[in-house]
């Protein structure tokens, strides 16, 4: 039997393990499996989880998944009764868009939390004695580290009472944020950063108005992040973001930020772009231009390096580190640009919070 994971670029180690797992599950040798897919954001973890469900439940025999049988078609459209995918911040309207487009990542917010009610709704389905018409039910939890403590505890109860013919997949980018009692029970499957050639393979057929190497760098080799950057046209917006710091222009920064959010941008991506510009400014100051991520903006970065005071620049580094934590909390999003520009204006992080 040929097992194909052609949609997954690179990740040879993970694919080898999953291919061996497909054989075991198709022979129905085990009752339940709990897997933890861990690695950087946007490198194929969620795609691999769905492809595993396809390969295990495909009705073909010689080559799986065939992508033509009833099970394959229903799973590909996220409509199979034995497939449960828990995503943060999803609504019925968003799920309709997912099923129409076949694209998951465009419609959920990875910074939001999966709520305990969603865990419990899946648990009710799992109480059925057997899957409807699949070899195994699949429960895929995306951004598992974003389950709050109550939801993680509810999920732990699911693990303590394994369900018949069920594969649970916990997808995480930050394993340290997962409860040790969950983390320790899982079979770990590691996903690596994408190599450039594998990254480029995901973009075949797209005509980019800039070098693909630039997108590879500013997305930190994450194809998920690259797709979000393209969707929000943020390659162009980075120049305006940097210009707002050079000119100390709060209005310009607010416009860039608001346009980014209105286009469906991910707050984490905006914060990381800010961080990469600050990082590049430090490298330019030390004449380490070979390490610059935003290499198309090198002239503008040099301008900023000339006008920003050293203590202000290092304060921006501290702001970036704090913003990463705030982006995943319940902080009002509108405060983010004020915090970013505060060091340029000679104000501290705490000053902004006091006056906001």
Coordinates of C-alpha atoms in Angstrom, one line a residue:
X1 CA 0.0 0.0 0.0
X2 CA 1.3 3.4 -1.0
X3 CA 0.8 6.2 1.6
X4 CA 1.1 9.7 0.3
X5 CA 1.5 12.9 2.2
X6 CA 2.3 15.0 -0.9
X7 CA 0.5 18.1 0.5
X8 CA 3.1 18.3 3.3
X9 CA 6.4 19.9 2.2
X10 CA 9.5 18.7 4.0
X11 CA 9.0 17.2 7.5
X12 CA 10.5 13.9 6.4
X13 CA 10.9 12.7 10.0
X14 CA 7.3 13.4 10.9
X15 CA 6.0 11.9 7.7
X16 CA 7.9 8.7 8.2
X17 CA 6.4 8.2 11.6
X18 CA 2.9 9.1 10.4
X19 CA 3.2 6.6 7.5
X20 CA 4.0 3.8 9.9
X21 CA 1.1 4.9 12.1
X22 CA -1.3 4.8 9.2
X23 CA -0.5 1.1 8.6
X24 CA -1.1 0.3 12.3
X25 CA -4.4 2.2 12.4
X26 CA -5.7 0.8 9.1
X27 CA -5.2 -2.7 10.6
X28 CA -7.2 -1.5 13.7
X29 CA -4.5 -2.8 16.0
X30 CA -5.1 -0.2 18.7
X31 CA -8.1 1.3 20.4
X32 CA -7.1 4.9 20.9
X33 CA -4.0 7.2 20.3
X34 CA -3.0 10.5 21.7
X35 CA -0.5 12.5 19.7
X36 CA 1.1 15.9 20.2
X37 CA 2.3 17.6 17.1
X38 CA 4.7 20.3 18.2
X39 CA 7.0 22.8 16.4
X40 CA 7.0 26.3 14.9
X41 CA 3.7 28.0 13.8
X42 CA 2.7 27.4 10.2
X43 CA 5.0 24.5 9.2
X44 CA 2.4 21.9 8.4
X45 CA 1.2 20.5 11.7
X46 CA -2.5 21.1 11.1
X47 CA -2.3 20.0 7.5
X48 CA -0.5 16.8 8.6
X49 CA -3.2 16.0 11.2
X50 CA -6.0 16.3 8.5
X51 CA -3.9 14.2 6.1
X52 CA -3.5 11.5 8.7
X53 CA -7.3 11.4 9.1
X54 CA -7.6 11.1 5.3
X55 CA -5.0 8.3 5.0
X56 CA -6.4 6.3 7.9
X57 CA -10.1 6.5 6.8
X58 CA -9.7 6.4 3.0
X59 CA -11.7 3.6 1.5
X60 CA -9.1 2.8 -1.2
X61 CA -6.6 0.0 -0.7
X62 CA -3.6 0.5 -3.0
X63 CA -2.9 4.2 -2.6
X64 CA -4.1 6.4 0.2
X65 CA -5.5 8.9 0.6
X66 CA -7.2 8.6 -2.8
X67 CA -9.1 12.0 -2.4
X68 CA -12.0 10.5 -4.4
X69 CA -13.8 8.2 -2.1
X70 CA -16.7 9.4 0.1
X71 CA -14.7 9.5 3.3
X72 CA -11.9 11.5 1.6
X73 CA -14.3 14.0 0.1
X74 CA -16.1 14.6 3.4
X75 CA -12.9 14.9 5.4
X76 CA -11.4 17.3 2.8
X77 CA -14.5 19.5 3.1
X78 CA -14.4 19.2 6.9
X79 CA -17.9 17.7 6.8
X80 CA -17.2 14.1 8.0
X81 CA -19.3 13.1 11.1
X82 CA -16.2 11.4 12.6
X83 CA -13.9 14.5 12.2
X84 CA -13.8 17.1 15.0
X85 CA -11.5 20.1 14.7
X86 CA -11.4 22.6 17.6
X87 CA -10.2 26.0 16.5
X88 CA -10.0 29.3 18.5
X89 CA -12.6 32.0 17.8
X90 CA -14.8 30.0 15.3
X91 CA -18.4 30.7 14.5
X92 CA -21.0 29.0 12.3
X93 CA -20.4 31.6 9.6
X94 CA -16.7 31.0 9.7
X95 CA -17.1 27.3 9.4
X96 CA -19.3 27.8 6.4
X97 CA -16.5 29.8 4.8
X98 CA -14.0 27.1 5.7
X99 CA -16.1 24.4 4.1
X100 CA -16.6 26.5 1.0
X101 CA -12.9 27.4 0.6
X102 CA -11.2 24.3 2.0
X103 CA -8.9 26.7 3.9
X104 CA -8.7 26.6 7.7
X105 CA -6.1 29.1 8.6
X106 CA -7.7 32.1 7.0
X107 CA -10.7 32.1 9.3
X108 CA -9.6 31.4 12.9
X109 CA -7.7 33.6 15.3
X110 CA -4.8 31.6 16.8
X111 CA -4.4 34.1 19.7
X112 CA -7.9 33.4 21.1
X113 CA -8.8 30.6 23.5
X114 CA -10.7 27.4 22.9
X115 CA -13.4 27.4 25.5
X116 CA -14.4 24.6 27.8
X117 CA -17.9 24.4 26.2
X118 CA -16.3 23.3 22.9
X119 CA -14.4 20.5 24.7
X120 CA -17.6 19.3 26.3
X121 CA -19.5 19.3 23.0
X122 CA -17.0 17.0 21.5
X123 CA -17.0 14.8 24.6
X124 CA -20.7 14.2 24.1
X125 CA -20.1 12.9 20.6
X126 CA -17.3 10.7 21.7
X127 CA -19.6 8.8 24.1
X128 CA -21.0 7.0 21.1
X129 CA -19.8 3.4 21.1
X130 CA -18.2 3.5 17.7
X131 CA -17.4 6.0 14.8
X132 CA -20.3 6.5 12.3
X133 CA -18.6 5.2 9.2
X134 CA -14.8 5.7 9.7
X135 CA -12.2 3.4 11.0
X136 CA -11.3 6.0 13.6
X137 CA -12.7 9.2 14.9
X138 CA -10.3 12.1 14.8
X139 CA -10.3 15.0 17.3
X140 CA -7.8 17.7 16.3
X141 CA -7.2 20.5 18.8
X142 CA -5.4 23.4 17.0
X143 CA -3.3 25.9 19.1
X144 CA -3.7 23.5 22.1
X145 CA -1.6 25.8 24.3
X146 CA -4.4 28.4 24.1
X147 CA -6.9 26.3 26.0
X148 CA -7.5 28.0 29.3
X149 CA -6.9 26.0 32.5
X150 CA -10.5 24.9 32.8
X151 CA -10.6 23.6 29.2
X152 CA -7.2 21.8 29.6
X153 CA -8.5 20.1 32.7
X154 CA -11.7 19.1 30.8
X155 CA -9.5 17.7 28.1
X156 CA -7.4 15.8 30.6
X157 CA -10.6 13.9 31.7
X158 CA -11.0 12.9 28.1
X159 CA -7.5 11.4 28.2
X160 CA -8.2 9.6 31.5
X161 CA -11.1 7.7 29.9
X162 CA -9.9 6.8 26.3
X163 CA -12.7 6.4 23.8
X164 CA -13.0 3.5 21.4
X165 CA -11.5 4.0 17.9
X166 CA -10.4 7.6 18.6
X167 CA -7.3 9.5 17.6
X168 CA -6.7 12.7 19.6
X169 CA -4.2 15.2 18.1
X170 CA -3.0 18.1 20.2
X171 CA -1.3 20.7 18.0
X172 CA 1.0 23.2 19.8
X173 CA 3.7 25.7 19.0
X174 CA 4.6 26.4 22.6
X175 CA 4.6 23.0 24.5
X176 CA 5.7 24.7 27.7
X177 CA 2.2 26.3 28.0
X178 CA 0.5 22.9 28.1
X179 CA -0.3 21.2 31.4
X180 CA 2.5 18.7 32.2
X181 CA -0.2 16.1 32.9
X182 CA -1.4 16.4 29.3
X183 CA 2.1 16.8 27.7
X184 CA 3.4 13.7 29.4
X185 CA 0.7 11.4 28.1
X186 CA 1.2 12.2 24.4
X187 CA 3.3 10.5 21.8
X188 CA 5.4 13.5 20.5
X189 CA 5.7 14.2 16.8
X190 CA 8.2 17.0 16.1
X191 CA 7.9 19.4 13.2
X192 CA 10.9 21.4 12.1
X193 CA 11.2 24.9 10.5
X194 CA 10.7 24.7 6.8
X195 CA 13.7 24.7 4.5
X196 CA 13.6 27.4 1.8
X197 CA 12.9 24.9 -1.0
X198 CA 10.0 23.3 0.9
X199 CA 8.7 26.8 1.7
X200 CA 8.9 27.8 -1.9
X201 CA 7.0 24.6 -2.9
X202 CA 3.9 25.8 -1.0
X203 CA 3.9 29.0 -3.2
X204 CA 4.0 27.3 -6.6
X205 CA 1.8 29.1 -9.1
X206 CA 1.7 32.4 -7.1
X207 CA 3.3 35.5 -8.8
X208 CA 4.9 37.6 -6.1
X209 CA 5.9 41.3 -6.7
X210 CA 8.9 40.7 -4.4
X211 CA 11.6 38.0 -4.0
X212 CA 10.3 34.8 -2.3
X213 CA 13.4 35.0 -0.1
X214 CA 12.0 38.2 1.5
X215 CA 8.7 36.4 2.3
X216 CA 10.7 33.5 3.7
X217 CA 12.7 35.7 6.0
X218 CA 9.9 38.0 7.3
X219 CA 7.6 35.1 7.9
X220 CA 10.3 33.2 9.8
X221 CA 10.0 30.3 7.4
X222 CA 6.3 29.8 8.4
X223 CA 4.0 29.2 5.4
X224 CA 1.0 29.9 7.7
X225 CA 2.4 33.3 8.6
X226 CA 3.4 33.9 4.9
X227 CA -0.2 33.4 3.8
X228 CA -1.4 35.8 6.4
X229 CA 1.2 38.4 5.3
X230 CA 0.1 38.1 1.7
X231 CA -3.6 38.3 2.7
X232 CA -3.0 41.6 4.6
X233 CA -0.5 43.0 2.1
X234 CA 1.8 43.6 5.0
X235 CA 5.0 43.4 2.9
X236 CA 4.1 46.9 1.7
X237 CA 2.9 48.1 5.1
X238 CA 6.2 47.4 6.9
X239 CA 7.7 50.5 5.2
X240 CA 5.0 52.7 6.6
X241 CA 5.4 51.1 10.0
X242 CA 9.1 52.0 10.0
X243 CA 8.3 55.5 8.7
X244 CA 6.0 56.1 11.6
X245 CA 8.9 55.5 14.0
X246 CA 11.4 57.6 12.0
X247 CA 9.0 60.5 11.9
X248 CA 7.5 59.9 15.3
X249 CA 4.1 60.0 13.6
X250 CA 1.4 58.4 15.8
X251 CA -1.3 59.0 13.3
X252 CA 0.5 57.1 10.6
X253 CA 1.2 54.2 13.0
X254 CA -2.5 54.1 14.0
X255 CA -3.6 54.0 10.3
X256 CA -1.2 51.2 9.5
X257 CA -2.4 49.3 12.6
X258 CA -6.1 49.8 11.9
X259 CA -5.8 48.8 8.2
X260 CA -3.9 45.7 9.2
X261 CA -6.7 44.6 11.6
X262 CA -9.5 45.5 9.2
X263 CA -7.8 43.2 6.6
X264 CA -8.0 40.3 9.0
X265 CA -4.5 40.6 10.3
X266 CA -3.1 38.5 13.2
X267 CA -1.9 40.7 16.1
X268 CA 1.0 38.3 16.7
X269 CA 2.2 38.9 13.1
X270 CA 2.1 42.7 13.6
X271 CA 4.1 42.4 16.9
X272 CA 6.7 40.1 15.2
X273 CA 7.1 42.6 12.3
X274 CA 7.7 45.3 14.8
X275 CA 10.3 43.1 16.5
X276 CA 12.1 42.3 13.3
X277 CA 12.5 46.0 12.5
X278 CA 13.9 46.7 15.9
X279 CA 16.2 43.7 15.6
X280 CA 17.4 44.8 12.2
X281 CA 18.1 48.3 13.5
X282 CA 20.4 46.9 16.1
X283 CA 22.2 44.8 13.5
X284 CA 22.6 47.8 11.1
X285 CA 24.1 49.8 14.0
X286 CA 26.7 47.1 14.5
X287 CA 27.4 46.8 10.7
X288 CA 26.0 43.3 10.6
X289 CA 23.8 43.8 7.6
X290 CA 24.1 40.2 6.4
X291 CA 21.7 39.3 9.3
X292 CA 19.0 41.8 8.4
X293 CA 15.6 40.2 7.9
X294 CA 13.9 43.2 6.1
X295 CA 16.7 43.5 3.6
X296 CA 14.4 45.5 1.1
X297 CA 14.2 48.3 3.7
X298 CA 17.9 48.5 4.5
X299 CA 18.1 52.2 3.5
X300 CA 15.1 53.1 5.7
X301 CA 16.5 51.0 8.6
X302 CA 19.8 52.9 8.4
X303 CA 17.9 56.2 8.6
X304 CA 16.1 55.0 11.7
X305 CA 19.4 53.7 13.2
X306 CA 20.8 57.2 12.8
X307 CA 18.0 59.1 14.5
X308 CA 17.0 56.8 17.4
X309 CA 18.8 57.1 20.7
X310 CA 20.5 53.9 21.9
X311 CA 18.5 53.8 25.2
X312 CA 15.3 54.3 23.3
X313 CA 16.2 51.5 20.9
X314 CA 16.9 49.1 23.8
X315 CA 13.6 50.1 25.4
X316 CA 11.9 49.1 22.1
X317 CA 13.5 45.7 22.5
X318 CA 11.9 45.4 26.0
X319 CA 8.5 46.6 24.6
X320 CA 8.6 43.9 22.0
X321 CA 9.2 41.2 24.6
X322 CA 6.3 42.4 26.7
X323 CA 4.0 42.8 23.7
X324 CA 4.3 39.1 22.9
X325 CA 2.7 38.3 26.2
X326 CA 0.1 41.0 25.9
X327 CA -0.9 39.8 22.4
X328 CA -2.1 36.5 23.9
X329 CA -3.9 38.1 26.9
X330 CA -7.1 40.1 27.1
X331 CA -5.4 43.5 26.7
X332 CA -7.3 46.1 24.6
X333 CA -5.7 45.8 21.1
X334 CA -5.9 49.5 20.6
X335 CA -3.1 50.1 23.2
X336 CA -0.6 48.1 21.2
X337 CA 0.6 50.9 18.8
X338 CA 0.9 53.4 21.7
X339 CA 3.2 50.9 23.5
X340 CA 5.3 50.4 20.3
X341 CA 6.0 54.0 19.7
X342 CA 6.3 55.0 23.4
X343 CA 10.2 54.7 23.5
X344 CA 10.6 56.8 20.4
X345 CA 8.6 59.6 22.2
X346 CA 10.7 59.2 25.3
X347 CA 8.0 57.6 27.3
X348 CA 8.1 54.4 29.3
X349 CA 5.9 51.3 29.0
X350 CA 4.4 52.0 32.3
X351 CA 3.6 55.7 31.4
X352 CA 1.4 54.5 28.5
X353 CA -0.5 52.1 30.7
X354 CA -1.1 54.7 33.3
X355 CA -2.5 57.2 30.8
X356 CA -4.5 54.8 28.7

